[in-house]
Amino acid sequence: MALEDLKRRYGELQNLLNTPLSQTQGGLLGNIPQGTILGASLIGQGIQGRDPFSAFIPAFAQTAQLQKYLTPKKEALKSAYDPQKGENVFATESEIIAKGLKPVQTGNVTRFNPETGSFEIIPAGMVKQQEENFNQASIIQGANDQFNFVGNRIKELVQQTPTGTVGALVSAIEGVGDQLSQAAQQLGIRTGYQVQDDSLINSAIEKASGLKEDAENFARVKSQYINLAYIMARQKEPTNPRLSDADIARQLDRLSVGQSRQKQLAALDEVLMTENKEAQRKYESLTGQKIPTFTEEDKKKKDQVRDPLGLLK
């Protein structure tokens, strides 16, 4: 029995010593099989005059303890900024040093760019500035659309009105009164402007319309001229939350009555062209893009919505 037991124990030892290299654990002993380490421990026990087989359990425990101390611990992941990728990543301390990663950048915003079809990380301050630019550009585009619509409509009505120059222009502006009111309200006239110097505005209205302050329809015409001037001024100063009487008066001066219908139409064309060029310049400086063009089809659609029965034609 003693001989059989000896053979069995020897076979168990051989199995442990035959641990393949593919099962190594890394670290300082990464290229040495665990069986070899265990064998070395058993031989050490034998050299000390002990029975190698009786020392098997202590040697096995010693090997496990050795592996524990010499196997490197897994490094924890940390947040870092990869300047090459332009994004925050997770990496170990060793990877941060080896790749030259930087501390995490705070105050960034991740958003989807529909033009590139990918996500991008940009500073929050830049996002805020872009939002402000977008809001200004939206005001400019809205005011430009409204001004083109009512401006072209005024020109049409001036050409269709059989009365003289003054009467034609006043009738035309009265004819788009509802559109002017709606456009001015959309651009914020209720909170963005209130007449303070009535004499200054009345004087500018008289000059622009040719009507005297005591005319029967002066109050109605005054309101409509102010709406038109507000649209023009809002386009000039999209960041100004409250316009002054002087701002409105300056725009009214540009609408002063001409000597003939042809000159008045030419003046309206000049104002439209100037406003469109200025709107294009401002819009492009804010967005880097051309302002969407106000087309004849756009005007027809607005006519259908605001004048479905064609009463203004």
PDB file of C-alpha atoms in Angstrom:
ATOM      1  CA  MET A   1       0.000   0.000   0.000  1.00  0.00           C
ATOM      2  CA  ALA A   2       2.819   2.386   0.800  1.00  0.00           C
ATOM      3  CA  LEU A   3       4.279   1.906  -2.684  1.00  0.00           C
ATOM      4  CA  GLU A   4       0.892   2.537  -4.391  1.00  0.00           C
ATOM      5  CA  ASP A   5       0.317   5.644  -2.320  1.00  0.00           C
ATOM      6  CA  LEU A   6       3.768   6.919  -3.224  1.00  0.00           C
ATOM      7  CA  LYS A   7       3.035   6.452  -6.957  1.00  0.00           C
ATOM      8  CA  ARG A   8      -0.285   8.271  -6.684  1.00  0.00           C
ATOM      9  CA  ARG A   9       1.229  11.252  -4.919  1.00  0.00           C
ATOM     10  CA  TYR A  10       4.059  11.366  -7.418  1.00  0.00           C
ATOM     11  CA  GLY A  11       1.528  11.422 -10.297  1.00  0.00           C
ATOM     12  CA  GLU A  12      -0.294  14.361  -8.731  1.00  0.00           C
ATOM     13  CA  LEU A  13       2.974  16.240  -8.436  1.00  0.00           C
ATOM     14  CA  GLN A  14       3.787  15.570 -12.103  1.00  0.00           C
ATOM     15  CA  ASN A  15       0.453  17.019 -13.179  1.00  0.00           C
ATOM     16  CA  LEU A  16       1.160  20.256 -11.306  1.00  0.00           C
ATOM     17  CA  LEU A  17       4.684  20.478 -12.710  1.00  0.00           C
ATOM     18  CA  ASN A  18       3.369  20.104 -16.253  1.00  0.00           C
ATOM     19  CA  THR A  19       1.376  23.359 -16.196  1.00  0.00           C
ATOM     20  CA  PRO A  20       1.630  24.746 -19.791  1.00  0.00           C
ATOM     21  CA  LEU A  21       3.155  28.130 -20.522  1.00  0.00           C
ATOM     22  CA  SER A  22      -0.148  29.311 -21.976  1.00  0.00           C
ATOM     23  CA  GLN A  23      -1.631  29.335 -18.501  1.00  0.00           C
ATOM     24  CA  THR A  24       0.829  31.810 -17.034  1.00  0.00           C
ATOM     25  CA  GLN A  25      -0.468  34.852 -15.141  1.00  0.00           C
ATOM     26  CA  GLY A  26       1.913  37.651 -16.150  1.00  0.00           C
ATOM     27  CA  GLY A  27       3.941  39.885 -13.887  1.00  0.00           C
ATOM     28  CA  LEU A  28       7.513  39.217 -12.820  1.00  0.00           C
ATOM     29  CA  LEU A  29       6.822  35.481 -12.957  1.00  0.00           C
ATOM     30  CA  GLY A  30       4.729  35.760 -16.079  1.00  0.00           C
ATOM     31  CA  ASN A  31       7.002  33.500 -18.152  1.00  0.00           C
ATOM     32  CA  ILE A  32       7.389  30.836 -15.444  1.00  0.00           C
ATOM     33  CA  PRO A  33       4.664  28.168 -15.077  1.00  0.00           C
ATOM     34  CA  GLN A  34       3.066  27.860 -11.675  1.00  0.00           C
ATOM     35  CA  GLY A  35       4.110  24.199 -11.620  1.00  0.00           C
ATOM     36  CA  THR A  36       7.762  25.165 -11.850  1.00  0.00           C
ATOM     37  CA  ILE A  37       7.394  27.549  -8.943  1.00  0.00           C
ATOM     38  CA  LEU A  38       5.652  24.846  -6.938  1.00  0.00           C
ATOM     39  CA  GLY A  39       8.375  22.366  -7.839  1.00  0.00           C
ATOM     40  CA  ALA A  40      11.029  24.782  -6.685  1.00  0.00           C
ATOM     41  CA  SER A  41       9.228  25.123  -3.358  1.00  0.00           C
ATOM     42  CA  LEU A  42       9.072  21.324  -2.914  1.00  0.00           C
ATOM     43  CA  ILE A  43      12.755  20.948  -3.739  1.00  0.00           C
ATOM     44  CA  GLY A  44      13.530  23.645  -1.223  1.00  0.00           C
ATOM     45  CA  GLN A  45      11.599  21.680   1.372  1.00  0.00           C
ATOM     46  CA  GLY A  46      13.614  18.532   0.463  1.00  0.00           C
ATOM     47  CA  ILE A  47      16.905  20.354   0.734  1.00  0.00           C
ATOM     48  CA  GLN A  48      15.894  21.338   4.222  1.00  0.00           C
ATOM     49  CA  GLY A  49      15.545  17.607   5.055  1.00  0.00           C
ATOM     50  CA  ARG A  50      11.736  17.466   4.943  1.00  0.00           C
ATOM     51  CA  ASP A  51       9.586  14.929   3.161  1.00  0.00           C
ATOM     52  CA  PRO A  52       8.692  16.701  -0.149  1.00  0.00           C
ATOM     53  CA  PHE A  53       5.268  15.093  -0.262  1.00  0.00           C
ATOM     54  CA  SER A  54       4.363  16.017   3.272  1.00  0.00           C
ATOM     55  CA  ALA A  55       5.402  19.577   2.410  1.00  0.00           C
ATOM     56  CA  PHE A  56       3.116  19.677  -0.629  1.00  0.00           C
ATOM     57  CA  ILE A  57       0.310  21.762   0.954  1.00  0.00           C
ATOM     58  CA  PRO A  58       2.631  24.412   2.486  1.00  0.00           C
ATOM     59  CA  ALA A  59       4.536  24.659  -0.813  1.00  0.00           C
ATOM     60  CA  PHE A  60       1.293  25.086  -2.746  1.00  0.00           C
ATOM     61  CA  ALA A  61       0.161  27.844  -0.386  1.00  0.00           C
ATOM     62  CA  GLN A  62       3.551  29.508  -0.666  1.00  0.00           C
ATOM     63  CA  THR A  63       3.279  29.474  -4.480  1.00  0.00           C
ATOM     64  CA  ALA A  64      -0.170  31.034  -4.408  1.00  0.00           C
ATOM     65  CA  GLN A  65       1.019  33.754  -2.033  1.00  0.00           C
ATOM     66  CA  LEU A  66       4.001  34.461  -4.279  1.00  0.00           C
ATOM     67  CA  GLN A  67       1.773  34.773  -7.328  1.00  0.00           C
ATOM     68  CA  LYS A  68      -0.522  37.161  -5.465  1.00  0.00           C
ATOM     69  CA  TYR A  69       2.317  39.537  -4.573  1.00  0.00           C
ATOM     70  CA  LEU A  70       4.093  39.399  -7.928  1.00  0.00           C
ATOM     71  CA  THR A  71       1.062  39.607 -10.217  1.00  0.00           C
ATOM     72  CA  PRO A  72       0.480  43.293 -11.047  1.00  0.00           C
ATOM     73  CA  LYS A  73      -2.842  44.814 -10.002  1.00  0.00           C
ATOM     74  CA  LYS A  74      -5.193  46.042 -12.727  1.00  0.00           C
ATOM     75  CA  GLU A  75      -5.003  49.833 -13.019  1.00  0.00           C
ATOM     76  CA  ALA A  76      -8.178  51.768 -12.453  1.00  0.00           C
ATOM     77  CA  LEU A  77      -9.626  53.720 -15.366  1.00  0.00           C
ATOM     78  CA  LYS A  78      -9.606  57.497 -15.173  1.00  0.00           C
ATOM     79  CA  SER A  79     -11.219  60.218 -17.251  1.00  0.00           C
ATOM     80  CA  ALA A  80      -8.839  62.090 -19.544  1.00  0.00           C
ATOM     81  CA  TYR A  81      -8.956  64.289 -22.639  1.00  0.00           C
ATOM     82  CA  ASP A  82      -7.509  62.939 -25.890  1.00  0.00           C
ATOM     83  CA  PRO A  83      -6.391  65.982 -27.948  1.00  0.00           C
ATOM     84  CA  GLN A  84      -6.042  63.896 -31.115  1.00  0.00           C
ATOM     85  CA  LYS A  85      -9.628  62.638 -30.932  1.00  0.00           C
ATOM     86  CA  GLY A  86     -10.908  65.888 -29.470  1.00  0.00           C
ATOM     87  CA  GLU A  87     -12.963  64.073 -26.849  1.00  0.00           C
ATOM     88  CA  ASN A  88     -12.931  62.834 -23.259  1.00  0.00           C
ATOM     89  CA  VAL A  89     -11.881  59.167 -22.871  1.00  0.00           C
ATOM     90  CA  PHE A  90     -11.273  56.576 -20.156  1.00  0.00           C
ATOM     91  CA  ALA A  91      -7.680  55.351 -19.722  1.00  0.00           C
ATOM     92  CA  THR A  92      -5.308  53.934 -17.121  1.00  0.00           C
ATOM     93  CA  GLU A  93      -2.590  56.037 -15.535  1.00  0.00           C
ATOM     94  CA  SER A  94       0.003  54.309 -17.714  1.00  0.00           C
ATOM     95  CA  GLU A  95      -1.993  55.000 -20.869  1.00  0.00           C
ATOM     96  CA  ILE A  96      -2.457  58.650 -19.880  1.00  0.00           C
ATOM     97  CA  ILE A  97       1.317  59.071 -19.588  1.00  0.00           C
ATOM     98  CA  ALA A  98       2.169  57.023 -22.690  1.00  0.00           C
ATOM     99  CA  LYS A  99      -0.369  58.719 -24.962  1.00  0.00           C
ATOM    100  CA  GLY A 100       0.125  62.218 -23.597  1.00  0.00           C
ATOM    101  CA  LEU A 101      -3.521  62.576 -22.572  1.00  0.00           C
ATOM    102  CA  LYS A 102      -4.618  65.772 -20.894  1.00  0.00           C
ATOM    103  CA  PRO A 103      -6.864  66.491 -17.885  1.00  0.00           C
ATOM    104  CA  VAL A 104     -10.582  66.304 -18.600  1.00  0.00           C
ATOM    105  CA  GLN A 105     -11.864  69.488 -20.186  1.00  0.00           C
ATOM    106  CA  THR A 106     -14.862  70.864 -18.342  1.00  0.00           C
ATOM    107  CA  GLY A 107     -17.483  73.177 -19.728  1.00  0.00           C
ATOM    108  CA  ASN A 108     -17.751  71.293 -23.009  1.00  0.00           C
ATOM    109  CA  VAL A 109     -20.950  70.362 -24.805  1.00  0.00           C
ATOM    110  CA  THR A 110     -21.382  67.263 -26.943  1.00  0.00           C
ATOM    111  CA  ARG A 111     -23.850  67.662 -29.783  1.00  0.00           C
ATOM    112  CA  PHE A 112     -24.733  66.089 -33.107  1.00  0.00           C
ATOM    113  CA  ASN A 113     -23.617  67.905 -36.247  1.00  0.00           C
ATOM    114  CA  PRO A 114     -26.134  67.137 -39.030  1.00  0.00           C
ATOM    115  CA  GLU A 115     -23.730  68.395 -41.697  1.00  0.00           C
ATOM    116  CA  THR A 116     -20.966  65.928 -40.805  1.00  0.00           C
ATOM    117  CA  GLY A 117     -23.237  63.209 -39.415  1.00  0.00           C
ATOM    118  CA  SER A 118     -21.126  62.869 -36.280  1.00  0.00           C
ATOM    119  CA  PHE A 119     -20.969  64.107 -32.707  1.00  0.00           C
ATOM    120  CA  GLU A 120     -18.675  66.976 -31.797  1.00  0.00           C
ATOM    121  CA  ILE A 121     -17.389  68.436 -28.532  1.00  0.00           C
ATOM    122  CA  ILE A 122     -17.178  72.202 -28.350  1.00  0.00           C
ATOM    123  CA  PRO A 123     -16.720  74.661 -25.455  1.00  0.00           C
ATOM    124  CA  ALA A 124     -19.943  75.695 -23.755  1.00  0.00           C
ATOM    125  CA  GLY A 125     -19.044  79.351 -24.264  1.00  0.00           C
ATOM    126  CA  MET A 126     -18.915  78.794 -28.006  1.00  0.00           C
ATOM    127  CA  VAL A 127     -22.332  77.124 -27.911  1.00  0.00           C
ATOM    128  CA  LYS A 128     -23.781  80.135 -26.110  1.00  0.00           C
ATOM    129  CA  GLN A 129     -22.277  82.499 -28.683  1.00  0.00           C
ATOM    130  CA  GLN A 130     -23.621  80.390 -31.539  1.00  0.00           C
ATOM    131  CA  GLU A 131     -27.078  80.435 -29.981  1.00  0.00           C
ATOM    132  CA  GLU A 132     -26.936  84.224 -29.668  1.00  0.00           C
ATOM    133  CA  ASN A 133     -25.815  84.494 -33.303  1.00  0.00           C
ATOM    134  CA  PHE A 134     -28.604  82.162 -34.370  1.00  0.00           C
ATOM    135  CA  ASN A 135     -31.211  84.229 -32.504  1.00  0.00           C
ATOM    136  CA  GLN A 136     -29.946  87.436 -34.101  1.00  0.00           C
ATOM    137  CA  ALA A 137     -29.886  85.803 -37.536  1.00  0.00           C
ATOM    138  CA  SER A 138     -33.451  84.542 -37.045  1.00  0.00           C
ATOM    139  CA  ILE A 139     -34.644  88.069 -36.202  1.00  0.00           C
ATOM    140  CA  ILE A 140     -32.865  89.479 -39.256  1.00  0.00           C
ATOM    141  CA  GLN A 141     -34.319  86.808 -41.531  1.00  0.00           C
ATOM    142  CA  GLY A 142     -37.819  87.265 -40.102  1.00  0.00           C
ATOM    143  CA  ALA A 143     -37.695  91.045 -40.418  1.00  0.00           C
ATOM    144  CA  ASN A 144     -36.261  90.794 -43.930  1.00  0.00           C
ATOM    145  CA  ASP A 145     -38.997  88.384 -45.023  1.00  0.00           C
ATOM    146  CA  GLN A 146     -41.710  90.587 -43.568  1.00  0.00           C
ATOM    147  CA  PHE A 147     -40.265  93.746 -45.061  1.00  0.00           C
ATOM    148  CA  ASN A 148     -39.933  92.187 -48.518  1.00  0.00           C
ATOM    149  CA  PHE A 149     -43.493  90.957 -48.342  1.00  0.00           C
ATOM    150  CA  VAL A 150     -45.103  94.226 -47.301  1.00  0.00           C
ATOM    151  CA  GLY A 151     -42.680  96.307 -49.368  1.00  0.00           C
ATOM    152  CA  ASN A 152     -43.501  94.481 -52.579  1.00  0.00           C
ATOM    153  CA  ARG A 153     -47.180  94.556 -51.714  1.00  0.00           C
ATOM    154  CA  ILE A 154     -47.042  98.327 -51.166  1.00  0.00           C
ATOM    155  CA  LYS A 155     -45.387  98.733 -54.579  1.00  0.00           C
ATOM    156  CA  GLU A 156     -48.156  96.700 -56.234  1.00  0.00           C
ATOM    157  CA  LEU A 157     -50.872  98.749 -54.577  1.00  0.00           C
ATOM    158  CA  VAL A 158     -49.185 102.039 -55.419  1.00  0.00           C
ATOM    159  CA  GLN A 159     -49.149 101.007 -59.082  1.00  0.00           C
ATOM    160  CA  GLN A 160     -52.813  99.959 -58.953  1.00  0.00           C
ATOM    161  CA  THR A 161     -54.122 103.052 -57.122  1.00  0.00           C
ATOM    162  CA  PRO A 162     -55.497 105.704 -59.517  1.00  0.00           C
ATOM    163  CA  THR A 163     -54.978 108.592 -57.076  1.00  0.00           C
ATOM    164  CA  GLY A 164     -51.964 110.887 -56.870  1.00  0.00           C
ATOM    165  CA  THR A 165     -48.595 110.077 -55.370  1.00  0.00           C
ATOM    166  CA  VAL A 166     -49.470 110.886 -51.772  1.00  0.00           C
ATOM    167  CA  GLY A 167     -52.861 109.216 -51.930  1.00  0.00           C
ATOM    168  CA  ALA A 168     -51.429 106.162 -53.680  1.00  0.00           C
ATOM    169  CA  LEU A 169     -48.760 105.544 -51.055  1.00  0.00           C
ATOM    170  CA  VAL A 170     -51.077 106.119 -48.115  1.00  0.00           C
ATOM    171  CA  SER A 171     -53.748 103.874 -49.650  1.00  0.00           C
ATOM    172  CA  ALA A 172     -51.134 101.193 -50.324  1.00  0.00           C
ATOM    173  CA  ILE A 173     -49.866 101.247 -46.733  1.00  0.00           C
ATOM    174  CA  GLU A 174     -53.436 101.164 -45.454  1.00  0.00           C
ATOM    175  CA  GLY A 175     -54.037  98.200 -47.751  1.00  0.00           C
ATOM    176  CA  VAL A 176     -51.351  96.167 -45.997  1.00  0.00           C
ATOM    177  CA  GLY A 177     -52.275  97.418 -42.526  1.00  0.00           C
ATOM    178  CA  ASP A 178     -53.166  93.980 -41.177  1.00  0.00           C
ATOM    179  CA  GLN A 179     -49.958  92.445 -42.522  1.00  0.00           C
ATOM    180  CA  LEU A 180     -47.896  95.285 -41.085  1.00  0.00           C
ATOM    181  CA  SER A 181     -49.518  94.879 -37.681  1.00  0.00           C
ATOM    182  CA  GLN A 182     -49.000  91.112 -37.643  1.00  0.00           C
ATOM    183  CA  ALA A 183     -45.378  91.410 -38.791  1.00  0.00           C
ATOM    184  CA  ALA A 184     -44.526  94.084 -36.222  1.00  0.00           C
ATOM    185  CA  GLN A 185     -46.120  92.034 -33.429  1.00  0.00           C
ATOM    186  CA  GLN A 186     -44.169  88.950 -34.465  1.00  0.00           C
ATOM    187  CA  LEU A 187     -40.978  90.985 -34.205  1.00  0.00           C
ATOM    188  CA  GLY A 188     -41.877  92.244 -30.717  1.00  0.00           C
ATOM    189  CA  ILE A 189     -43.249  95.756 -31.144  1.00  0.00           C
ATOM    190  CA  ARG A 190     -45.557  95.442 -28.114  1.00  0.00           C
ATOM    191  CA  THR A 191     -42.600  95.226 -25.756  1.00  0.00           C
ATOM    192  CA  GLY A 192     -39.920  96.631 -28.069  1.00  0.00           C
ATOM    193  CA  TYR A 193     -41.245 100.113 -28.744  1.00  0.00           C
ATOM    194  CA  GLN A 194     -43.501 102.747 -27.217  1.00  0.00           C
ATOM    195  CA  VAL A 195     -43.870 106.332 -28.436  1.00  0.00           C
ATOM    196  CA  GLN A 196     -42.267 108.781 -26.010  1.00  0.00           C
ATOM    197  CA  ASP A 197     -41.850 111.921 -28.115  1.00  0.00           C
ATOM    198  CA  ASP A 198     -45.171 112.259 -29.921  1.00  0.00           C
ATOM    199  CA  SER A 199     -44.193 115.473 -31.704  1.00  0.00           C
ATOM    200  CA  LEU A 200     -41.070 113.888 -33.206  1.00  0.00           C
ATOM    201  CA  ILE A 201     -43.010 110.890 -34.518  1.00  0.00           C
ATOM    202  CA  ASN A 202     -45.926 112.983 -35.813  1.00  0.00           C
ATOM    203  CA  SER A 203     -43.511 115.225 -37.702  1.00  0.00           C
ATOM    204  CA  ALA A 204     -41.811 112.186 -39.257  1.00  0.00           C
ATOM    205  CA  ILE A 205     -45.213 110.697 -40.199  1.00  0.00           C
ATOM    206  CA  GLU A 206     -46.303 113.957 -41.854  1.00  0.00           C
ATOM    207  CA  LYS A 207     -43.114 114.025 -43.893  1.00  0.00           C
ATOM    208  CA  ALA A 208     -43.388 110.356 -44.864  1.00  0.00           C
ATOM    209  CA  SER A 209     -47.107 110.262 -45.646  1.00  0.00           C
ATOM    210  CA  GLY A 210     -47.834 113.792 -46.820  1.00  0.00           C
ATOM    211  CA  LEU A 211     -50.768 113.916 -44.406  1.00  0.00           C
ATOM    212  CA  LYS A 212     -51.281 116.639 -41.847  1.00  0.00           C
ATOM    213  CA  GLU A 213     -51.736 115.751 -38.195  1.00  0.00           C
ATOM    214  CA  ASP A 214     -55.350 116.967 -38.284  1.00  0.00           C
ATOM    215  CA  ALA A 215     -56.278 114.677 -41.200  1.00  0.00           C
ATOM    216  CA  GLU A 216     -59.162 112.327 -40.512  1.00  0.00           C
ATOM    217  CA  ASN A 217     -57.188 109.161 -41.131  1.00  0.00           C
ATOM    218  CA  PHE A 218     -53.893 110.373 -39.640  1.00  0.00           C
ATOM    219  CA  ALA A 219     -54.134 108.259 -36.467  1.00  0.00           C
ATOM    220  CA  ARG A 220     -54.717 105.076 -38.473  1.00  0.00           C
ATOM    221  CA  VAL A 221     -51.974 105.877 -40.981  1.00  0.00           C
ATOM    222  CA  LYS A 222     -49.608 106.795 -38.126  1.00  0.00           C
ATOM    223  CA  SER A 223     -49.988 103.349 -36.575  1.00  0.00           C
ATOM    224  CA  GLN A 224     -49.299 101.616 -39.889  1.00  0.00           C
ATOM    225  CA  TYR A 225     -46.254 103.757 -40.678  1.00  0.00           C
ATOM    226  CA  ILE A 226     -44.863 103.069 -37.222  1.00  0.00           C
ATOM    227  CA  ASN A 227     -45.297  99.323 -37.798  1.00  0.00           C
ATOM    228  CA  LEU A 228     -43.427  99.552 -41.106  1.00  0.00           C
ATOM    229  CA  ALA A 229     -40.649 101.683 -39.600  1.00  0.00           C
ATOM    230  CA  TYR A 230     -40.376  99.258 -36.663  1.00  0.00           C
ATOM    231  CA  ILE A 231     -39.854  96.320 -39.045  1.00  0.00           C
ATOM    232  CA  MET A 232     -37.093  98.241 -40.811  1.00  0.00           C
ATOM    233  CA  ALA A 233     -35.452  99.329 -37.538  1.00  0.00           C
ATOM    234  CA  ARG A 234     -35.629  95.815 -36.077  1.00  0.00           C
ATOM    235  CA  GLN A 235     -33.774  94.536 -39.088  1.00  0.00           C
ATOM    236  CA  LYS A 236     -31.108  97.175 -38.507  1.00  0.00           C
ATOM    237  CA  GLU A 237     -30.730  96.458 -34.798  1.00  0.00           C
ATOM    238  CA  PRO A 238     -31.660  92.815 -34.059  1.00  0.00           C
ATOM    239  CA  THR A 239     -29.939  92.876 -30.641  1.00  0.00           C
ATOM    240  CA  ASN A 240     -31.679  96.025 -29.427  1.00  0.00           C
ATOM    241  CA  PRO A 241     -34.599  94.929 -27.202  1.00  0.00           C
ATOM    242  CA  ARG A 242     -36.173  98.408 -27.075  1.00  0.00           C
ATOM    243  CA  LEU A 243     -36.115 100.848 -29.963  1.00  0.00           C
ATOM    244  CA  SER A 244     -36.304 104.620 -29.450  1.00  0.00           C
ATOM    245  CA  ASP A 245     -38.327 107.325 -31.173  1.00  0.00           C
ATOM    246  CA  ALA A 246     -35.148 108.381 -32.959  1.00  0.00           C
ATOM    247  CA  ASP A 247     -34.717 104.839 -34.339  1.00  0.00           C
ATOM    248  CA  ILE A 248     -38.263 104.909 -35.745  1.00  0.00           C
ATOM    249  CA  ALA A 249     -37.960 108.478 -37.067  1.00  0.00           C
ATOM    250  CA  ARG A 250     -34.775 107.592 -38.992  1.00  0.00           C
ATOM    251  CA  GLN A 251     -36.614 104.836 -40.841  1.00  0.00           C
ATOM    252  CA  LEU A 252     -39.630 107.072 -41.525  1.00  0.00           C
ATOM    253  CA  ASP A 253     -37.306 109.626 -43.145  1.00  0.00           C
ATOM    254  CA  ARG A 254     -36.391 106.972 -45.710  1.00  0.00           C
ATOM    255  CA  LEU A 255     -40.073 106.727 -46.716  1.00  0.00           C
ATOM    256  CA  SER A 256     -40.574 110.426 -47.458  1.00  0.00           C
ATOM    257  CA  VAL A 257     -43.017 111.156 -50.275  1.00  0.00           C
ATOM    258  CA  GLY A 258     -41.496 111.759 -53.733  1.00  0.00           C
ATOM    259  CA  GLN A 259     -42.603 114.197 -56.420  1.00  0.00           C
ATOM    260  CA  SER A 260     -44.084 111.522 -58.681  1.00  0.00           C
ATOM    261  CA  ARG A 261     -45.359 107.993 -58.496  1.00  0.00           C
ATOM    262  CA  GLN A 262     -42.377 106.781 -60.503  1.00  0.00           C
ATOM    263  CA  LYS A 263     -39.932 108.434 -58.104  1.00  0.00           C
ATOM    264  CA  GLN A 264     -41.820 107.008 -55.138  1.00  0.00           C
ATOM    265  CA  LEU A 265     -41.643 103.505 -56.621  1.00  0.00           C
ATOM    266  CA  ALA A 266     -37.952 104.006 -57.348  1.00  0.00           C
ATOM    267  CA  ALA A 267     -37.423 105.084 -53.730  1.00  0.00           C
ATOM    268  CA  LEU A 268     -39.221 101.967 -52.488  1.00  0.00           C
ATOM    269  CA  ASP A 269     -37.036  99.828 -54.751  1.00  0.00           C
ATOM    270  CA  GLU A 270     -33.941 101.523 -53.361  1.00  0.00           C
ATOM    271  CA  VAL A 271     -35.034 100.901 -49.771  1.00  0.00           C
ATOM    272  CA  LEU A 272     -35.806  97.245 -50.535  1.00  0.00           C
ATOM    273  CA  MET A 273     -32.448  96.707 -52.252  1.00  0.00           C
ATOM    274  CA  THR A 274     -30.513  98.407 -49.461  1.00  0.00           C
ATOM    275  CA  GLU A 275     -32.326  96.458 -46.744  1.00  0.00           C
ATOM    276  CA  ASN A 276     -31.760  93.153 -48.533  1.00  0.00           C
ATOM    277  CA  LYS A 277     -28.028  93.805 -48.964  1.00  0.00           C
ATOM    278  CA  GLU A 278     -27.663  94.813 -45.316  1.00  0.00           C
ATOM    279  CA  ALA A 279     -29.661  91.813 -44.123  1.00  0.00           C
ATOM    280  CA  GLN A 280     -27.526  89.505 -46.261  1.00  0.00           C
ATOM    281  CA  ARG A 281     -24.298  90.970 -44.876  1.00  0.00           C
ATOM    282  CA  LYS A 282     -25.400  90.676 -41.254  1.00  0.00           C
ATOM    283  CA  TYR A 283     -26.895  87.209 -41.663  1.00  0.00           C
ATOM    284  CA  GLU A 284     -23.763  85.860 -43.346  1.00  0.00           C
ATOM    285  CA  SER A 285     -21.483  87.362 -40.676  1.00  0.00           C
ATOM    286  CA  LEU A 286     -23.518  85.591 -37.978  1.00  0.00           C
ATOM    287  CA  THR A 287     -24.024  82.202 -39.634  1.00  0.00           C
ATOM    288  CA  GLY A 288     -21.485  81.943 -42.442  1.00  0.00           C
ATOM    289  CA  GLN A 289     -24.383  81.219 -44.816  1.00  0.00           C
ATOM    290  CA  LYS A 290     -26.483  83.189 -47.253  1.00  0.00           C
ATOM    291  CA  ILE A 291     -29.859  84.353 -46.025  1.00  0.00           C
ATOM    292  CA  PRO A 292     -32.735  82.261 -47.429  1.00  0.00           C
ATOM    293  CA  THR A 293     -34.178  84.092 -50.420  1.00  0.00           C
ATOM    294  CA  PHE A 294     -37.651  85.563 -50.257  1.00  0.00           C
ATOM    295  CA  THR A 295     -39.248  84.328 -53.489  1.00  0.00           C
ATOM    296  CA  GLU A 296     -42.380  85.291 -55.368  1.00  0.00           C
ATOM    297  CA  GLU A 297     -43.822  81.911 -54.400  1.00  0.00           C
ATOM    298  CA  ASP A 298     -43.298  82.754 -50.721  1.00  0.00           C
ATOM    299  CA  LYS A 299     -45.206  85.997 -51.220  1.00  0.00           C
ATOM    300  CA  LYS A 300     -48.090  84.195 -52.907  1.00  0.00           C
ATOM    301  CA  LYS A 301     -48.320  81.714 -50.037  1.00  0.00           C
ATOM    302  CA  LYS A 302     -48.454  84.549 -47.502  1.00  0.00           C
ATOM    303  CA  ASP A 303     -51.095  86.296 -49.629  1.00  0.00           C
ATOM    304  CA  GLN A 304     -53.202  83.127 -49.634  1.00  0.00           C
ATOM    305  CA  VAL A 305     -52.949  82.773 -45.864  1.00  0.00           C
ATOM    306  CA  ARG A 306     -53.550  86.432 -44.982  1.00  0.00           C
ATOM    307  CA  ASP A 307     -55.875  87.308 -47.848  1.00  0.00           C
ATOM    308  CA  PRO A 308     -57.519  83.992 -48.896  1.00  0.00           C
ATOM    309  CA  LEU A 309     -60.411  85.774 -50.684  1.00  0.00           C
ATOM    310  CA  GLY A 310     -58.118  88.067 -52.631  1.00  0.00           C
ATOM    311  CA  LEU A 311     -59.730  91.198 -51.218  1.00  0.00           C
ATOM    312  CA  LEU A 312     -56.476  93.143 -51.227  1.00  0.00           C
ATOM    313  CA  LYS A 313     -55.884  92.671 -54.980  1.00  0.00           C
TER     314      LYS A 313
END
